[in-house]
C-alpha positions as semicolon CSV with decimal commas, in nm:
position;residue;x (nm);y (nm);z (nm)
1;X;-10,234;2,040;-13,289
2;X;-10,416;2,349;-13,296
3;X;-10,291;2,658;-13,465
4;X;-10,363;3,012;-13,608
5;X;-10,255;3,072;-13,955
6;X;-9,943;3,273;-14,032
7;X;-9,589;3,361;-13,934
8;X;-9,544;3,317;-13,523
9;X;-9,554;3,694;-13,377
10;X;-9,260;3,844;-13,198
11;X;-9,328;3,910;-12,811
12;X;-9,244;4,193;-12,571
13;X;-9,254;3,927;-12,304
14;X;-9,308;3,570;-12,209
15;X;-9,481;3,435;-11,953
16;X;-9,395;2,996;-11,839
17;X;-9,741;2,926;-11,633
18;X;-9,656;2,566;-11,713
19;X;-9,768;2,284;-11,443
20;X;-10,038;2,568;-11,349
21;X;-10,393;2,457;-11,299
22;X;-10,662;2,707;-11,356
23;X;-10,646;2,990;-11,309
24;X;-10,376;3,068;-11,225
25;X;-10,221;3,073;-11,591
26;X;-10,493;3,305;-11,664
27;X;-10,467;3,485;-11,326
28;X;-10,032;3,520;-11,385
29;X;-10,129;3,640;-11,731
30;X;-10,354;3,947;-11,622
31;X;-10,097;4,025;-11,396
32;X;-9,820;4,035;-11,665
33;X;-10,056;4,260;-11,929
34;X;-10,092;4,467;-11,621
35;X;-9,716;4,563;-11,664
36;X;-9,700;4,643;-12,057
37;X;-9,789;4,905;-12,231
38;X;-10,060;4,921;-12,478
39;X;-9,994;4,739;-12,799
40;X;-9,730;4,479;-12,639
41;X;-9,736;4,146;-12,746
42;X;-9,756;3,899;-12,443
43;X;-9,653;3,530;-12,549
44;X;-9,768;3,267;-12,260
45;X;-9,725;2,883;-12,247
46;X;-9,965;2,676;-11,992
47;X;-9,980;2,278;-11,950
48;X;-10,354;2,337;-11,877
49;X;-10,611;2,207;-12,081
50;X;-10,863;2,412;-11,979
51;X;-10,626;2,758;-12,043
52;X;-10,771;2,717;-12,398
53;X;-11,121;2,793;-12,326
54;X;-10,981;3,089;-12,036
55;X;-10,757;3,253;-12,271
56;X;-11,006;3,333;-12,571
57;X;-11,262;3,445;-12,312
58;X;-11,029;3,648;-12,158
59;X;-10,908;3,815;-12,477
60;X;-11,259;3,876;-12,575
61;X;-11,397;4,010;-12,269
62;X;-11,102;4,217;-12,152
63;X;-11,071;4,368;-12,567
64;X;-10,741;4,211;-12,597
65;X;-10,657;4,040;-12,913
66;X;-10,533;3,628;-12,918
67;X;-10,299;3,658;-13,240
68;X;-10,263;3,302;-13,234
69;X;-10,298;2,961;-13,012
70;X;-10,059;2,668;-13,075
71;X;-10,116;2,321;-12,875
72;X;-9,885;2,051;-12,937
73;X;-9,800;1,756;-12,713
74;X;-10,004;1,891;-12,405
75;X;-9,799;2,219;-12,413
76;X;-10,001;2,542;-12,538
77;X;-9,910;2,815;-12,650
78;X;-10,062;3,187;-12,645
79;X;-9,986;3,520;-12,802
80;X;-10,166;3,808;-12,718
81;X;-10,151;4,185;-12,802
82;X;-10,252;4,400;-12,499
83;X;-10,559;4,675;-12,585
């Protein structure tokens, strides 16, 4: 199980990319940020391995910020805050 430290962060909205292959997880994801506003918290859960590598790119590249990654039982588990 992988996870960031602390209390879970509340979401704005939720994205179920589950039974996704990449990257379309990532690609659904970009799309949803698209829609918030700056600041929103976008909480995302993918079945693909490989979202784990795509999503902490992503957040660095694209200057959003990955509050926290869970992965338990194949099943992970994003949060990120929009920039």
């Amino acid at each position: 199980m992988i996870e960031t430290a602390g209390p879970v962060p509340a979401h704005d909205a939720e994205l179920d990319a589950r039974g996704l292959n990449c990257p379309l997880p990532l690609l659904k994801a970009k799309l949803e940020l698209n829609r918030l506003p700056s600041g929103a918290v976008l909480k995302v859960i993918a079945s693909d391995a490989g979202s784990q590598r795509d999503f902490r790119a992503f957040a660095r590249l694209a200057g959003h910020q990955l509050l926290r990654e869970e992965e338990e039982a194949g099943c992970f588990r994003y949060w990120l805050r929009k920039a």
